[in-house]
Short mmCIF file of N, CA and C in Angstrom, two decimals:
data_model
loop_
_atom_site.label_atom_id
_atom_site.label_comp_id
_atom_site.label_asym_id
_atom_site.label_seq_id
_atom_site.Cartn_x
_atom_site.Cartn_y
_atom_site.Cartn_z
N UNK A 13 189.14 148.07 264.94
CA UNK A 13 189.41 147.55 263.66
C UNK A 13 190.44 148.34 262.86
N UNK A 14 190.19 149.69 263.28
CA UNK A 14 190.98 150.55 261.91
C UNK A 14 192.42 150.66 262.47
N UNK A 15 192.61 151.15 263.86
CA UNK A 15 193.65 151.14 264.46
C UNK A 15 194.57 149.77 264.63
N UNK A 16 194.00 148.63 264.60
CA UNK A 16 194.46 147.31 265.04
C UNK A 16 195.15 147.14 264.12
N UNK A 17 194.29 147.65 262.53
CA UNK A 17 194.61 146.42 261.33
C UNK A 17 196.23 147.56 260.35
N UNK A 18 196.21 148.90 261.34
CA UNK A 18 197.58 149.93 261.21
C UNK A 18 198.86 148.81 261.99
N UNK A 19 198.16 148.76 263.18
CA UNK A 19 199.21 148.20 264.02
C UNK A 19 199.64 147.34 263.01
N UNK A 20 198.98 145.89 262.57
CA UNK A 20 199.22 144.91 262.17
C UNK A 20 199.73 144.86 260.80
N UNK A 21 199.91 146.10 260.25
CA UNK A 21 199.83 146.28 258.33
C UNK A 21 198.82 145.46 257.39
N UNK A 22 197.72 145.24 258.28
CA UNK A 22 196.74 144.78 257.43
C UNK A 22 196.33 145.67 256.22
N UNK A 23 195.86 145.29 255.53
CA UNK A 23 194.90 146.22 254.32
C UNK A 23 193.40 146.39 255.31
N UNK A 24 193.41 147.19 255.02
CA UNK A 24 191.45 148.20 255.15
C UNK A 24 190.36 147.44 254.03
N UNK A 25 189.11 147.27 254.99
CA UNK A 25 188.18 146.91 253.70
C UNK A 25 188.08 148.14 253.27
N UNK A 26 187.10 148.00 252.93
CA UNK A 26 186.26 149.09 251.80
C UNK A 26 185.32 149.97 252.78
N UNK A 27 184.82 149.30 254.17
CA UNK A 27 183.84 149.48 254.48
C UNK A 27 184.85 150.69 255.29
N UNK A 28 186.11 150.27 255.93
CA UNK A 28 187.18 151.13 256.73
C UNK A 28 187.47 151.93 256.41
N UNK A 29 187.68 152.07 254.36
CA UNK A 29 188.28 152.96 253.85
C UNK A 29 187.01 154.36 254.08
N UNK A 30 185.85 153.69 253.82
CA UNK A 30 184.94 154.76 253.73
C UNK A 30 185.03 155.50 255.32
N UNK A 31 185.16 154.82 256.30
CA UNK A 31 184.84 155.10 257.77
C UNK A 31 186.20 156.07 257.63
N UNK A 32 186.97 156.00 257.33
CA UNK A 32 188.67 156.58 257.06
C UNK A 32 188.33 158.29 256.44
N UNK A 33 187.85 157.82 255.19
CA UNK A 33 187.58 158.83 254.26
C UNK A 33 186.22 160.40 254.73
N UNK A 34 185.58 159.35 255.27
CA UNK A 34 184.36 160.39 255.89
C UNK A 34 184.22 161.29 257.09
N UNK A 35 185.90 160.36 257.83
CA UNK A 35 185.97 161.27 259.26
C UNK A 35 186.54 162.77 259.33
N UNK A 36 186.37 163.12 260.29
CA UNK A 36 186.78 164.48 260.52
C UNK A 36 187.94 164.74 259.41
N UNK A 37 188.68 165.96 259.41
CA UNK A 37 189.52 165.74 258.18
C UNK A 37 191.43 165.66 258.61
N UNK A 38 191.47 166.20 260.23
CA UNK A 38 192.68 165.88 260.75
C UNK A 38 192.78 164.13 260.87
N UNK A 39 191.65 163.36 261.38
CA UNK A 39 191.69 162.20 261.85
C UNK A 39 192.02 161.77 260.85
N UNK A 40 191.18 162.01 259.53
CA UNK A 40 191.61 161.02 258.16
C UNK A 40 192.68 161.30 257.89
N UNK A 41 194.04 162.71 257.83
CA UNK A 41 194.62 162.71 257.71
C UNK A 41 196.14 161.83 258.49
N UNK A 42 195.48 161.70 259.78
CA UNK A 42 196.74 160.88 260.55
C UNK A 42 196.33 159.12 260.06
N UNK A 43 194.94 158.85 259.97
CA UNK A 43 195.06 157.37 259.51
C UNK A 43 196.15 157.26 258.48
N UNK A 44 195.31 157.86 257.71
CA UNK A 44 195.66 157.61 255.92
C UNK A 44 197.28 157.48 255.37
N UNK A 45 197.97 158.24 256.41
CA UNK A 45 199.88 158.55 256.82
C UNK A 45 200.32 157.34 257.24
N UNK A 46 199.37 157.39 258.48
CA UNK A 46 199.73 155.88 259.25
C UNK A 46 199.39 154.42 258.47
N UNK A 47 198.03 154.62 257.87
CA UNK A 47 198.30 153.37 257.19
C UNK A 47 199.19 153.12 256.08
N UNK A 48 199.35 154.43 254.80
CA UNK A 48 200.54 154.40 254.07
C UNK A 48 201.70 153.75 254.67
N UNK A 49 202.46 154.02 255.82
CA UNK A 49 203.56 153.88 256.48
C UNK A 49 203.66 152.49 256.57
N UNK A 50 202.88 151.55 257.37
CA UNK A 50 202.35 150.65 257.71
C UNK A 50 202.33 149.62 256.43
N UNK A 51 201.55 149.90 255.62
CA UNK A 51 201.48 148.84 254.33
C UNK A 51 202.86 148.70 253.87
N UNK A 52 203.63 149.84 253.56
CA UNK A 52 204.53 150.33 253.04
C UNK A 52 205.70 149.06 253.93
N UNK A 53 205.76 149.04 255.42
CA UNK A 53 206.73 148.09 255.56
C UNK A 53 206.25 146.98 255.99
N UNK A 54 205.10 146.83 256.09
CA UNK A 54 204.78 145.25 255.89
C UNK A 54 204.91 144.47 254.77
N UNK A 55 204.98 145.45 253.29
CA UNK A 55 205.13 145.02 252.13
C UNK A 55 206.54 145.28 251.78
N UNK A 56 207.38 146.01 252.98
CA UNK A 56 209.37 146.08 252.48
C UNK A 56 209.69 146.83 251.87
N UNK A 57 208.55 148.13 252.00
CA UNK A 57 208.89 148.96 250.28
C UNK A 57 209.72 150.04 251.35
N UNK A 58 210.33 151.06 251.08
CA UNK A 58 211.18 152.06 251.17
C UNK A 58 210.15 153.58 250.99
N UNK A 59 208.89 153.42 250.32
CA UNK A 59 208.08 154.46 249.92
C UNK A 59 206.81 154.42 249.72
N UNK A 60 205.93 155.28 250.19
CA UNK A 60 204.19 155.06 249.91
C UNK A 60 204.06 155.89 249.17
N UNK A 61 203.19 156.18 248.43
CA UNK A 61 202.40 156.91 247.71
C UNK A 61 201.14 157.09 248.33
N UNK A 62 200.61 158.92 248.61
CA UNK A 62 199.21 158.97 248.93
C UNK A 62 199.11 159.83 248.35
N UNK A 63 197.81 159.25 247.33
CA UNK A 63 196.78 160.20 246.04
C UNK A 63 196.31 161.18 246.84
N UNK A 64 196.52 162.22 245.97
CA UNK A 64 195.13 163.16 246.83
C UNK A 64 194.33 163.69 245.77
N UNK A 65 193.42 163.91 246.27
CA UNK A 65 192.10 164.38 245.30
C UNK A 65 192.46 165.64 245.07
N UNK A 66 191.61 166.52 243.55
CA UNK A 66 191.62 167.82 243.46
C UNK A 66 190.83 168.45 242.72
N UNK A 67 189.79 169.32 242.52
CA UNK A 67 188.90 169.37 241.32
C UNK A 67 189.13 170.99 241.17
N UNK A 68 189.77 171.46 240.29
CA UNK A 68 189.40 172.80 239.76
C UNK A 68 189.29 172.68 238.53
N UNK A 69 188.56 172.26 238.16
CA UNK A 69 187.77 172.31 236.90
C UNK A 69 188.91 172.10 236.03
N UNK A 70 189.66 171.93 235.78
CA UNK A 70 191.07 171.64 235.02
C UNK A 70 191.41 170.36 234.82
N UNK A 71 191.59 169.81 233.96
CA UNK A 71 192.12 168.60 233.23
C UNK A 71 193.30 167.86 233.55
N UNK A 72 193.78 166.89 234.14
CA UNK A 72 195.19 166.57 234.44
C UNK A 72 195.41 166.46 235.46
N UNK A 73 195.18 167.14 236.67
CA UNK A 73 195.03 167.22 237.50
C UNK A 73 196.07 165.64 238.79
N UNK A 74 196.68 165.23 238.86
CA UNK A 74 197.03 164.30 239.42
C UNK A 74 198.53 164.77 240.46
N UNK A 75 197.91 164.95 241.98
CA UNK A 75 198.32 165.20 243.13
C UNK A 75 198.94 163.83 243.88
N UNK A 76 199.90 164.17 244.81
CA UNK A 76 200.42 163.21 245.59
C UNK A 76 201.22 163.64 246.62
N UNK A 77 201.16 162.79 248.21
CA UNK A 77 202.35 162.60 248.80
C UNK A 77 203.28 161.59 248.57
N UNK A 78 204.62 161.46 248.46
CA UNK A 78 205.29 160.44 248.29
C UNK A 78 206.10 160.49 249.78
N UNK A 79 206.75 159.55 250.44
CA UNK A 79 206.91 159.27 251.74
C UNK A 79 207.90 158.29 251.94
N UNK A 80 209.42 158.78 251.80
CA UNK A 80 210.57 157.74 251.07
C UNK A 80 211.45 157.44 252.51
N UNK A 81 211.89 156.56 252.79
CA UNK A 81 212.48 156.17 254.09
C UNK A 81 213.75 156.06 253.50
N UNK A 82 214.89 156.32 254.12
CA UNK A 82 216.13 156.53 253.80
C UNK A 82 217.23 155.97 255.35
N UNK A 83 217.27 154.93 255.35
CA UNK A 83 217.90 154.75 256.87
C UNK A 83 217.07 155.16 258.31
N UNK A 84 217.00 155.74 258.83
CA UNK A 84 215.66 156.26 259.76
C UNK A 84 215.51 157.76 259.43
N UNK A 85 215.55 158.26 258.56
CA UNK A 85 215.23 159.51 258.43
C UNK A 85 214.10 159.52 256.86
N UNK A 86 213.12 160.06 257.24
CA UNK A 86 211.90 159.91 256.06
C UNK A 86 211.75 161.31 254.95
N UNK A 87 211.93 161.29 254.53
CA UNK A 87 211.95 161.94 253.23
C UNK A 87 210.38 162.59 252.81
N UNK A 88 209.47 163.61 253.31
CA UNK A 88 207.96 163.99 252.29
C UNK A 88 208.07 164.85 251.16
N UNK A 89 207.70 164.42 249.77
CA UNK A 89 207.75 164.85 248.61
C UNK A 89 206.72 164.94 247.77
N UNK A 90 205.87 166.24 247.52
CA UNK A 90 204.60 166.78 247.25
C UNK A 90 205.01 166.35 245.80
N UNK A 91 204.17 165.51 245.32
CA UNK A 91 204.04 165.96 243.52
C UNK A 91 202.79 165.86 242.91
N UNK A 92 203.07 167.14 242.26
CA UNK A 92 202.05 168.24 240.83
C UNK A 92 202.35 168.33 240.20
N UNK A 93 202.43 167.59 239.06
CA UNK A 93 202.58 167.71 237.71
C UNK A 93 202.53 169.14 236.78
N UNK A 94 201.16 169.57 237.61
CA UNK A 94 200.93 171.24 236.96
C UNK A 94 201.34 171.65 237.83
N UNK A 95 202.55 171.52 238.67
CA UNK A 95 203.07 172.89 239.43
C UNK A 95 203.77 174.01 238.70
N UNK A 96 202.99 175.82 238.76
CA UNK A 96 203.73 176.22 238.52
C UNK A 96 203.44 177.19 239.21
N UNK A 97 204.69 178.24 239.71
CA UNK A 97 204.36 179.08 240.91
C UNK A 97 204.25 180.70 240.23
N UNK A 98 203.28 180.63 239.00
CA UNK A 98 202.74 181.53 239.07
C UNK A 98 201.21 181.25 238.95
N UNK A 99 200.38 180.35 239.52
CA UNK A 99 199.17 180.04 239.27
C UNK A 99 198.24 180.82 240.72
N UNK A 100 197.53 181.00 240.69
CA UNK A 100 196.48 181.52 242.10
C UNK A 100 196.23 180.67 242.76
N UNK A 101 196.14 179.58 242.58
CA UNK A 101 195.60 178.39 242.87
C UNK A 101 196.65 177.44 243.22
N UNK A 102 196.46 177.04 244.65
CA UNK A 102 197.78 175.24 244.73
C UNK A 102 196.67 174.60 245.74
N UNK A 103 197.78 173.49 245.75
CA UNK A 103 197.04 172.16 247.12
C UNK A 103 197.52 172.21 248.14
N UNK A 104 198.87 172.96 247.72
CA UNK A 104 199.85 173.07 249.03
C UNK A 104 199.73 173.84 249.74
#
Protein backbone atom coordinates (compact mmCIF):
# COMPACT_ATOMS: atom_id res chain seq x y z
CA UNK A 1 0.00 0.00 0.00
CA UNK A 2 2.54 2.57 1.22
CA UNK A 3 5.12 1.83 -1.37
CA UNK A 4 2.56 1.41 -4.35
CA UNK A 5 0.57 4.57 -3.54
CA UNK A 6 4.73 6.52 -3.68
CA UNK A 7 5.03 4.82 -6.93
CA UNK A 8 1.68 6.10 -8.09
CA UNK A 9 1.71 9.81 -6.28
CA UNK A 10 -1.23 8.84 -4.53
CA UNK A 11 -1.99 10.67 -1.19
CA UNK A 12 -1.61 8.36 2.14
CA UNK A 13 -4.65 7.78 4.35
CA UNK A 14 -4.41 8.61 7.72
CA UNK A 15 -4.20 5.11 8.67
CA UNK A 16 -0.55 5.07 6.31
CA UNK A 17 0.41 8.26 7.64
CA UNK A 18 0.35 6.80 11.14
CA UNK A 19 2.03 3.33 9.86
CA UNK A 20 4.70 6.05 8.18
CA UNK A 21 5.05 8.07 11.32
CA UNK A 22 5.48 5.17 13.93
CA UNK A 23 8.13 3.21 11.96
CA UNK A 24 11.57 2.84 12.70
CA UNK A 25 12.99 6.37 12.31
CA UNK A 26 15.44 5.83 9.10
CA UNK A 27 12.38 4.05 7.32
CA UNK A 28 10.05 7.04 8.12
CA UNK A 29 12.61 9.13 7.05
CA UNK A 30 13.08 7.64 3.38
CA UNK A 31 9.08 7.35 3.02
CA UNK A 32 8.26 10.73 4.10
CA UNK A 33 11.24 12.23 1.20
CA UNK A 34 9.86 9.84 -1.14
CA UNK A 35 6.42 10.62 -0.73
CA UNK A 36 7.15 14.53 -0.58
CA UNK A 37 8.94 14.00 -4.00
CA UNK A 38 6.19 12.03 -5.41
CA UNK A 39 3.11 14.29 -4.51
CA UNK A 40 5.22 17.10 -5.40
CA UNK A 41 5.27 15.89 -9.24
CA UNK A 42 2.20 14.35 -9.55
CA UNK A 43 0.82 17.71 -8.49
CA UNK A 44 3.70 19.70 -11.13
CA UNK A 45 5.06 21.58 -8.31
CA UNK A 46 8.95 22.29 -8.56
CA UNK A 47 9.08 21.97 -4.47
CA UNK A 48 7.83 20.02 -1.28
CA UNK A 49 7.76 21.14 1.91
CA UNK A 50 8.45 18.64 4.94
CA UNK A 51 7.34 19.95 8.52
CA UNK A 52 9.32 18.69 11.10
CA UNK A 53 8.41 18.55 14.59
CA UNK A 54 10.35 20.18 17.59
CA UNK A 55 9.63 20.74 21.27
CA UNK A 56 12.11 22.63 23.45
CA UNK A 57 9.96 24.18 25.46
CA UNK A 58 10.21 27.42 23.38
CA UNK A 59 7.55 29.21 21.58
CA UNK A 60 7.69 29.59 17.73
CA UNK A 61 9.25 26.96 17.05
CA UNK A 62 8.44 26.09 13.19
CA UNK A 63 11.08 23.68 11.34
CA UNK A 64 11.27 22.49 7.74
CA UNK A 65 12.79 20.70 4.76
CA UNK A 66 12.15 22.46 1.58
CA UNK A 67 13.15 20.25 -1.59
CA UNK A 68 13.29 22.58 -4.87
CA UNK A 69 13.94 20.84 -8.31
CA UNK A 70 15.77 23.01 -10.66
CA UNK A 71 16.20 21.15 -14.13
CA UNK A 72 17.47 17.67 -12.75
CA UNK A 73 19.47 18.87 -10.08
CA UNK A 74 17.46 19.21 -6.52
CA UNK A 75 18.12 21.83 -4.32
CA UNK A 76 17.68 20.75 0.11
CA UNK A 77 16.98 23.86 2.16
CA UNK A 78 16.66 23.56 6.07
CA UNK A 79 14.41 26.38 7.45
CA UNK A 80 14.42 27.85 11.22
CA UNK A 81 13.10 30.73 11.72
CA UNK A 82 14.99 30.84 15.22
CA UNK A 83 18.19 29.98 13.64
CA UNK A 84 20.88 31.40 15.39
CA UNK A 85 24.36 29.95 15.63
CA UNK A 86 24.99 30.90 18.91
CA UNK A 87 22.24 28.75 20.60
CA UNK A 88 23.26 25.09 22.31
CA UNK A 89 20.58 23.69 20.89
CA UNK A 90 19.65 22.95 16.81
CA UNK A 91 17.65 20.26 14.69
CA UNK A 92 20.33 20.16 12.42
Amino acid sequence: GIERKIQNGQRWSLREKVAVHTAQHPETVRYVVAYAVARAKAEQRDAAWISLGMDTGAAGHANGVILHRTGNAVSVWIYDPNFDPNQSHWVH
